[in-house]
Every structure is written in structure tokens, then in C-alpha cells.
Short mmCIF file of C-alpha atoms in Angstrom, two decimals:
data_model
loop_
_atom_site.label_atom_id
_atom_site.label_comp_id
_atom_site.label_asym_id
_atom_site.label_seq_id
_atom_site.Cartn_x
_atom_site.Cartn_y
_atom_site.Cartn_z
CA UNK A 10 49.98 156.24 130.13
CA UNK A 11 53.25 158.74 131.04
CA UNK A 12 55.13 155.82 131.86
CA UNK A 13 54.48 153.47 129.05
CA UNK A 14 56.63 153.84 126.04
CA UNK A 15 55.38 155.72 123.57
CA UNK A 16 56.00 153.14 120.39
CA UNK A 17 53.42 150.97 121.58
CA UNK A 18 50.24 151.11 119.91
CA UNK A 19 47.23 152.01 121.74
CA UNK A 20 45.44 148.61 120.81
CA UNK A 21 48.06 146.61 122.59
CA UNK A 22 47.78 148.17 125.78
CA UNK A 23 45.07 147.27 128.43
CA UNK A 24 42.88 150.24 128.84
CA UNK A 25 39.88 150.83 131.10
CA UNK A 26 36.74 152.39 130.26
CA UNK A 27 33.44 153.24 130.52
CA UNK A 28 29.91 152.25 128.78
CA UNK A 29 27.43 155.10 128.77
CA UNK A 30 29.92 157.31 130.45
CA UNK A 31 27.70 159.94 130.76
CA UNK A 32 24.48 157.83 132.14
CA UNK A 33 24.24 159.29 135.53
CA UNK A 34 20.44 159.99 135.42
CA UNK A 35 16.94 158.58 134.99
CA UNK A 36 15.81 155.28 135.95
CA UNK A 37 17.69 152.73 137.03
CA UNK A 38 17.77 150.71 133.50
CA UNK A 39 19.14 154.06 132.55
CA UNK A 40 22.22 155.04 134.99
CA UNK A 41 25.60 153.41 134.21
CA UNK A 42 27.94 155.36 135.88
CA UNK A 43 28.04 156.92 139.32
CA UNK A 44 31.34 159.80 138.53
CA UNK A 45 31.21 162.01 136.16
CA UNK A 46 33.62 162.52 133.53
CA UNK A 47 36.44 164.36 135.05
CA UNK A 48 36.09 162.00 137.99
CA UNK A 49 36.56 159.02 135.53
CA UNK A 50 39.45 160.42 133.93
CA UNK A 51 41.37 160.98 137.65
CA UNK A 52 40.35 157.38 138.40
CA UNK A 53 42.19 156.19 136.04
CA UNK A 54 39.70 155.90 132.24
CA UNK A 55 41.11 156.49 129.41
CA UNK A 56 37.83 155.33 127.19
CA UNK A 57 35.14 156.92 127.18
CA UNK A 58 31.11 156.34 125.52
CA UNK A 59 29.54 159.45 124.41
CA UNK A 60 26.18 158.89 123.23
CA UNK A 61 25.22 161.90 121.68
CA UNK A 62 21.70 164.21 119.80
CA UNK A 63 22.07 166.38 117.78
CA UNK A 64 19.75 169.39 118.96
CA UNK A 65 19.54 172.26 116.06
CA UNK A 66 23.19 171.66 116.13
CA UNK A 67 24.18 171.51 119.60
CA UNK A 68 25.27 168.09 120.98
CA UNK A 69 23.69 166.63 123.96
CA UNK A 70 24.28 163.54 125.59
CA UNK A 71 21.41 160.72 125.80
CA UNK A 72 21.12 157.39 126.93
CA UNK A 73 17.88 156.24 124.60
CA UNK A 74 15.11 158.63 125.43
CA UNK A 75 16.80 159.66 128.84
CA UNK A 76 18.30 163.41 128.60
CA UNK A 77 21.23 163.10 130.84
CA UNK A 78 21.55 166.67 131.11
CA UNK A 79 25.19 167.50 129.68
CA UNK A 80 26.06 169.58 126.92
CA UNK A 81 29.04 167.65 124.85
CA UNK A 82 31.33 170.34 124.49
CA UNK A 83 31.27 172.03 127.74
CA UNK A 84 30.22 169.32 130.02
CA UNK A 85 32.74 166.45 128.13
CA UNK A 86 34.66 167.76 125.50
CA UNK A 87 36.36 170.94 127.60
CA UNK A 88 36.73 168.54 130.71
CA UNK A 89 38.90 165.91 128.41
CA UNK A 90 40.62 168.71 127.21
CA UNK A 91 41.68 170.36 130.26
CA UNK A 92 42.62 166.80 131.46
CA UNK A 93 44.80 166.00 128.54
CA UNK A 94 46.44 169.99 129.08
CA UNK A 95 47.00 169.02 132.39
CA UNK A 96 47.90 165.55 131.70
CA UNK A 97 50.00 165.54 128.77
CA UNK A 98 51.24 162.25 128.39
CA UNK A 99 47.97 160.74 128.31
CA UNK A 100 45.43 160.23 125.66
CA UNK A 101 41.85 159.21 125.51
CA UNK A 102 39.69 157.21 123.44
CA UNK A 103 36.22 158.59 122.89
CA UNK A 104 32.98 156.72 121.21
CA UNK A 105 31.17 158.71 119.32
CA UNK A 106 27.30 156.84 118.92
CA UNK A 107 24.97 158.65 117.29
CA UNK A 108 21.68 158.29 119.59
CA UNK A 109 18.76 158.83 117.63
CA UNK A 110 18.35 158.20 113.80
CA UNK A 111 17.12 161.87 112.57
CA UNK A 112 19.33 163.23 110.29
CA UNK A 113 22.24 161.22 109.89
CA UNK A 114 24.16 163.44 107.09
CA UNK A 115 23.35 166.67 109.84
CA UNK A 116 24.99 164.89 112.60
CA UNK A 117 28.15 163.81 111.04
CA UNK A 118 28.65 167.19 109.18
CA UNK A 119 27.88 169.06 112.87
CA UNK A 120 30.03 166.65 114.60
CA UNK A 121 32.94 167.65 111.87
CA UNK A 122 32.41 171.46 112.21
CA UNK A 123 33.05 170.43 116.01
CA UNK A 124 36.53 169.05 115.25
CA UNK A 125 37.48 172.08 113.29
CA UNK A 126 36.53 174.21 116.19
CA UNK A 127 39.06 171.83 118.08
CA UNK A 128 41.92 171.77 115.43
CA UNK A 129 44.69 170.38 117.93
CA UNK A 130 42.33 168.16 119.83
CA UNK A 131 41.68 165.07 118.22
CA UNK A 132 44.36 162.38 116.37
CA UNK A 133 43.62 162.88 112.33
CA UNK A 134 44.34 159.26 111.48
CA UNK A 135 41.53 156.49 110.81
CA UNK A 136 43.23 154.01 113.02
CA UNK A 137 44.54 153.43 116.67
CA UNK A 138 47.93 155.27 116.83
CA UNK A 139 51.36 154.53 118.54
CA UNK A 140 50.88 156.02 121.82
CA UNK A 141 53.06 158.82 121.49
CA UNK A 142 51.07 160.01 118.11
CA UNK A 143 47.94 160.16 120.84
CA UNK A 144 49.39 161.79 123.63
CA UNK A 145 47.31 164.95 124.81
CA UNK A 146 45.04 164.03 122.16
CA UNK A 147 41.43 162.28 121.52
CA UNK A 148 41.44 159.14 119.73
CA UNK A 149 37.36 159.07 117.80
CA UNK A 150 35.91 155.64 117.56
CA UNK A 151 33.09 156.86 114.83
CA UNK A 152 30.07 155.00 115.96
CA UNK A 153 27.87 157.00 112.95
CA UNK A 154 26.95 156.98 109.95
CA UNK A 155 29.38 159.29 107.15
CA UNK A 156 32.59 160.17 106.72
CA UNK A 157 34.58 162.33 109.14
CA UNK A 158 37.85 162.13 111.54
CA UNK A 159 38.35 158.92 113.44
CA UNK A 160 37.88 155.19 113.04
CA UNK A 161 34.97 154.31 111.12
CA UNK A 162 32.08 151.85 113.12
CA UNK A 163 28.85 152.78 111.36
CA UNK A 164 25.51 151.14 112.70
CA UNK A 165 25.25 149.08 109.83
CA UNK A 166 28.79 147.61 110.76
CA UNK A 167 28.21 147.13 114.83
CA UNK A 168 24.94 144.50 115.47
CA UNK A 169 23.25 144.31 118.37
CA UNK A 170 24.10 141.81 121.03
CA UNK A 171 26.77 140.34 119.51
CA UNK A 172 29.83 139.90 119.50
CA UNK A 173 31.75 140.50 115.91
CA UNK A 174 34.55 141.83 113.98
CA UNK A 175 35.07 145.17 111.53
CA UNK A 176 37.58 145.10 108.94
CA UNK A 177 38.63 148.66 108.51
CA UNK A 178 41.00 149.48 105.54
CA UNK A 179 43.74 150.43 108.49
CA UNK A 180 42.91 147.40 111.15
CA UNK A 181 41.35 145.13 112.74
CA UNK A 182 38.22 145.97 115.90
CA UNK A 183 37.14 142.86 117.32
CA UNK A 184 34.02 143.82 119.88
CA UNK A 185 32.11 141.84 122.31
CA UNK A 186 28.87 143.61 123.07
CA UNK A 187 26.44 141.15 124.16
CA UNK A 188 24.95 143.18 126.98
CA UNK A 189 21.17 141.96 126.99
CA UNK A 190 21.28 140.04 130.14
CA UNK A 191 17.46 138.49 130.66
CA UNK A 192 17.35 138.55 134.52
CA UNK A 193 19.19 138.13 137.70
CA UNK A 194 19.70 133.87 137.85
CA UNK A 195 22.67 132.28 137.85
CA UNK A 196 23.19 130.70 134.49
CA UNK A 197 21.80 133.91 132.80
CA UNK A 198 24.61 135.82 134.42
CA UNK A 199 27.16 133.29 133.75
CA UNK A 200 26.23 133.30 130.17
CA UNK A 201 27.05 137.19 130.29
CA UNK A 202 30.41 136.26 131.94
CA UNK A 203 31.49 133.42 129.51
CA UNK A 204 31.21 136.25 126.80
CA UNK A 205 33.04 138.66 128.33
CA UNK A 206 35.72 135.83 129.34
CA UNK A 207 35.91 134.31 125.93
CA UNK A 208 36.91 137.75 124.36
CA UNK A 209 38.99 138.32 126.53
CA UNK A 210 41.29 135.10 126.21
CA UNK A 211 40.92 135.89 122.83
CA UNK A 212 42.43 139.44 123.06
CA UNK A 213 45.06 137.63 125.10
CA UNK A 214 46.48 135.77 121.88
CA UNK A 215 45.69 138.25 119.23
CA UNK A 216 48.10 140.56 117.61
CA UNK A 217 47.85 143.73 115.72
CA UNK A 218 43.53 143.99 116.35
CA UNK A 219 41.79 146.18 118.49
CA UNK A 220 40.48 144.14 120.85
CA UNK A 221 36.90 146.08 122.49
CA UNK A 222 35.20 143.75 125.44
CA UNK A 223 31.99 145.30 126.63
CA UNK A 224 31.20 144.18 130.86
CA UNK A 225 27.93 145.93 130.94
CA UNK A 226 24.53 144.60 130.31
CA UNK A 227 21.26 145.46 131.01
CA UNK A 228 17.67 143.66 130.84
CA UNK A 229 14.21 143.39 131.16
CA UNK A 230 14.59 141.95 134.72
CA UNK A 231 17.87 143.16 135.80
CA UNK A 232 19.83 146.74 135.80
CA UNK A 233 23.36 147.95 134.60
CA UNK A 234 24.23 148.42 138.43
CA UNK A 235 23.30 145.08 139.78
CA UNK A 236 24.78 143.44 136.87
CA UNK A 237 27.83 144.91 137.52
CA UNK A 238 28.01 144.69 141.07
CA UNK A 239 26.20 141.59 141.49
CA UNK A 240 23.42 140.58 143.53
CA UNK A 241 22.91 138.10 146.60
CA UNK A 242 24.70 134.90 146.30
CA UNK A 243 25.40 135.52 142.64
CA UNK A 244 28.50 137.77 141.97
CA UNK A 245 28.53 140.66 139.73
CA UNK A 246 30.41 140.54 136.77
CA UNK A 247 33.18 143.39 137.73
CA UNK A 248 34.05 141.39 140.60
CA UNK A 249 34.59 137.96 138.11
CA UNK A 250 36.84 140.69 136.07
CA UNK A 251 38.94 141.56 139.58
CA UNK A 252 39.18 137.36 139.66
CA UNK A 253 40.20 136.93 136.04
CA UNK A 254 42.68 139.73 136.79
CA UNK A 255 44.15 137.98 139.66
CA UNK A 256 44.26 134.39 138.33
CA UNK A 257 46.10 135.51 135.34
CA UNK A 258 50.06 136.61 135.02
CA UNK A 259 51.07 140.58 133.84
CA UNK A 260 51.67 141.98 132.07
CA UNK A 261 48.58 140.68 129.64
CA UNK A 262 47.13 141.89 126.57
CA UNK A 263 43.54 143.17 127.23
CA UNK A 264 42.51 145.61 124.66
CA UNK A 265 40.25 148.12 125.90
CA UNK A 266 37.42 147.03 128.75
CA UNK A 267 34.75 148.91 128.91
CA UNK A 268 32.51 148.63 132.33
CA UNK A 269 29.50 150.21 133.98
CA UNK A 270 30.36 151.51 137.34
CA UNK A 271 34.02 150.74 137.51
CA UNK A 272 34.33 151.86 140.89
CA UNK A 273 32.96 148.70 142.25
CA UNK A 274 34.21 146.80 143.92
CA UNK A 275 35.87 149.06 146.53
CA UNK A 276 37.58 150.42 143.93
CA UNK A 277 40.35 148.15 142.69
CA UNK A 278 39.17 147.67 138.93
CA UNK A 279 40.58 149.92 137.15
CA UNK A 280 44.02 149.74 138.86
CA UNK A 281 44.15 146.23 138.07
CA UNK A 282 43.39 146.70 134.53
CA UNK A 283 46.16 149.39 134.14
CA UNK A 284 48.76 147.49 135.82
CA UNK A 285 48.28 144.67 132.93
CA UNK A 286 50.28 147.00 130.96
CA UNK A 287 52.79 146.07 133.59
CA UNK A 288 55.30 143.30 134.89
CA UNK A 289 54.58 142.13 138.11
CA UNK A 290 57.23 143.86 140.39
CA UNK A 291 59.53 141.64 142.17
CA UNK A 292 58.58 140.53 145.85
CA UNK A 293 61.62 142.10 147.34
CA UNK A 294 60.47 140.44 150.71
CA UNK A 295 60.98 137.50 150.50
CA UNK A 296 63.25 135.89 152.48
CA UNK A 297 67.08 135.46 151.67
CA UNK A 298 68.29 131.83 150.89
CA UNK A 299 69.78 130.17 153.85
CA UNK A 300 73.68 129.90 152.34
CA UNK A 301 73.46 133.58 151.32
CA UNK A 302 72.63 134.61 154.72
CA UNK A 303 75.83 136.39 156.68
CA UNK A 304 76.77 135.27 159.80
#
């Protein structure tokens, strides 16, 4: 983000992220991710999941009933903070879900006793800012219940396996998140890619929204990793992203994409998500016209 002007808005660039960015353990319905956090951020993310509990007021990141063994603030929050000291032109998004349903009221009033612990840390405002408001700053998506700092996506407001729109008094989040994937056949996956495709030609036109597409899925008969890196004779759905990438002229308006294990395949995602922010450079090899060529 250095290099892109500051007076753009963060919902019209194309940023990569990551669902369940902190999924790294338990079973394999369970793991999303294969790097950590801080290896996310070097990669390249610049959105991250948290899904957090609230444990007699100490936040610990879950994926359902799986414990994935990190403490928020000093296994996240202090890495994205040393990042964005480090970094300081960049910002980062981070969801903030909510991943139980005990004690609502507790969780948003520990989560805001967090952010005054943090003063300079996260962006005040309830909507996506101009990039240069969110430099070496965190940007809250408030996936719970209450009022607090951030941009406000209660559960009641984000349905399951859908995809839908929030009307915020400040903007505009338009979100696909239709992850349940039923197994590993063809049509099933394709069904999972036409979604993810459809939002994103969408995003493409749009102007003004925040424009959140969700790649990952997960089902009863298929995990997040095979979805996302495919499985024989039927390709995975970051490699269909890499395609849609490819067939389609930059810079382009993406929104943000959010992926499970962005690293496949061979590593080429992410960079070809951030370079949508980008024009195409010019191919200075090709050849010289044949009257412009000295004798």
C-alpha cells in the first residue's frame, strides 16, 4: 500500500486476505491457513479474520469449538502492530467475529477496553477510510453484537451462506459468503466458483461499496484445503481466481478477497491480486517498428 496514493479509499482498492486467519490447528475441516499471522502480513495480506472468545476477559482465538491456541493480543494484535511500526505506509483490515454466543454485552465492552489499551492503533471512524487516514493503523470490521469502534456487521445483519448487502449509515458492504460447499464433484464446486465469480464482476462495476468476496468453503464431504487447492481433475477454486486474474485487464476493481490458504498455488495469488491496484506495465520488449529502426 506505500505506493498507492493515499486519497483512494480503502474499498476501491483490491486487497487480499485471509478467512480464519488464525485456523492453523485441529482437524482438517478446521485448518484454513498454513502461515501464521506475521507470515501473512510479509506475504502480502492486508485483511485479516479474527475469530475470537472471550475467556474471563482475555481474548482467544477459535475456529468453532477448535482452540487454536493464540492469545489475541500477543499472538495477533502486537504482531499487526509491530508490522504496521515497521511498515508504516500500510494498513490492515481486521474482522472481528465474535465466536461463541455467551455474553454478548461482556464481549463488546472487553473488546472496547482493548482499544483503549491501544489508543493509536485502530482508525476511530465507522467506515472504510481514504488510505492515508489508515496508514499504520487497523481498520475493525465489527462482526458482533453492540456498539464500539469500527464498522458495524452484527450477526443479525450477516446470514449464513449467502451472499447479501448491509446498509450502514456511512456505506455500502456487499459480501459473498456462500462457503458451504457439499462435496468434492464437479458441478458442486463450480457452483462455489460461479458465486465467487458473480461478486466479483459485480465489484468490478460498482462504485463507492465495499465490495467483500469470500473463496473459502468448507463441507460435510470436502475440506477448506482441498477446496482451495483443488482436487484431481477438478481445479481448486484459488487456481480459477489466478485464471480470472489473468483473463481480465488491470488495473480492476476487486474489493477485498478473502481466501483460505493463499499461498497456493506456488504462490502467485496474492501478488496478482495486489497488482490489480495497478496498470499493466508496458512491454518494453517488444520489438521496434521496421521504419523506426536505424540503419
Amino acid at each position: 500500500m506505500a505506493a498507492v496514493d493515499g486519497r483512494r479509499p480503502l474499498s476501491e482498492l483490491a486487497i487480499p486476505g485471509t478467512h480464519d486467519s488464525a485456523a492453523r490447528h485441529g482437524r482438517l475441516r478446521s485448518r484454513t491457513q498454513t502461515m501464521d499471522v506475521p507470515a501473512q502480513l510479509d506475504a502480502g495480506i492486508r485483511f485479516l479474520d479474527i475469530r475470537l472468545r472471550d475467556v474471563a476477559g482475555v481474548f482467544r482465538a477459535y475456529h468453532g469449538r477448535v482452540d487454536e491456541r493464540a492469545e489475541f493480543e500477543a499472538d495477533i494484535l502486537d504482531p499487526v502492530r509491530g508490522f504496521l511500526a515497521r511498515h508504516p505506509g500500510e494498513s490492515v483490515i481486521m474482522s472481528i467475529k465474535q465466536e461463541d454466543r455467551v455474553d454478548p454485552a461482556g464481549f463488546a465492552r472487553d473488546f472496547e477496553r482493548l482499544v483503549a489499551r491501544h489508543p493509536r492503533t485502530f482508525h476511530p471512524g465507522p467506515w472504510l477510510p481514504d488510505l492515508a487516514a489508515a496508514r499504520a493503523r487497523i481498520v475493525v470490521l465489527r462482526r458482533f453484537a453492540g456498539p464500539g469502534v469500527g464498522i458495524p456487521a452484527p450477526p443479525e445483519l450477516w446470514p449464513s451462506r449467502a451472499t447479501f448487502r448491509i446498509a450502514t449509515p456511512h456505506g455500502i458492504l456487499d459480501v459473498e459468503d456462500e462457503w458451504e460447499v457439499p462435496g468434492p464433484l464437479p458441478a458442486q464446486m463450480n457452483a462455489k466458483w460461479a458465486a465467487v465469480a458473480r461478486h466479483l464482476d459485480a465489484a468490478a462495476e460498482a462504485s463507492g461499496s465495499w465490495d467483500l468476496t469470500f473463496a473459502s468453503g468448507t463441507g460435510d464431504f470436502v475440506h477448506p484445503r482441498a477446496i482451495a487447492a483443488g482436487m484431481r481433475f477438478v481445479p481448486g477454486i484459488n487456481q480459477r481466481l489466478l485464471d480470472y486474474l489473468s483473463a481480465h485487464g488491470r488495473p480492476r476493481r476487486l474489493g477485498t478477497l478473502v481466501m483460505d490458504f493463499p499461498e497456493l498455488p506456488a504462490g502467485r495469488l496474492i501478488r496478482g491480486i495486489v497488482e490489480a491496484n495497478h496498470p499493466a506495465p508496458a512491454d518494453v520488449d517488444s520489438p521496434a517498428k521496421p521504419d523506426k529502426l536505424l540503419p
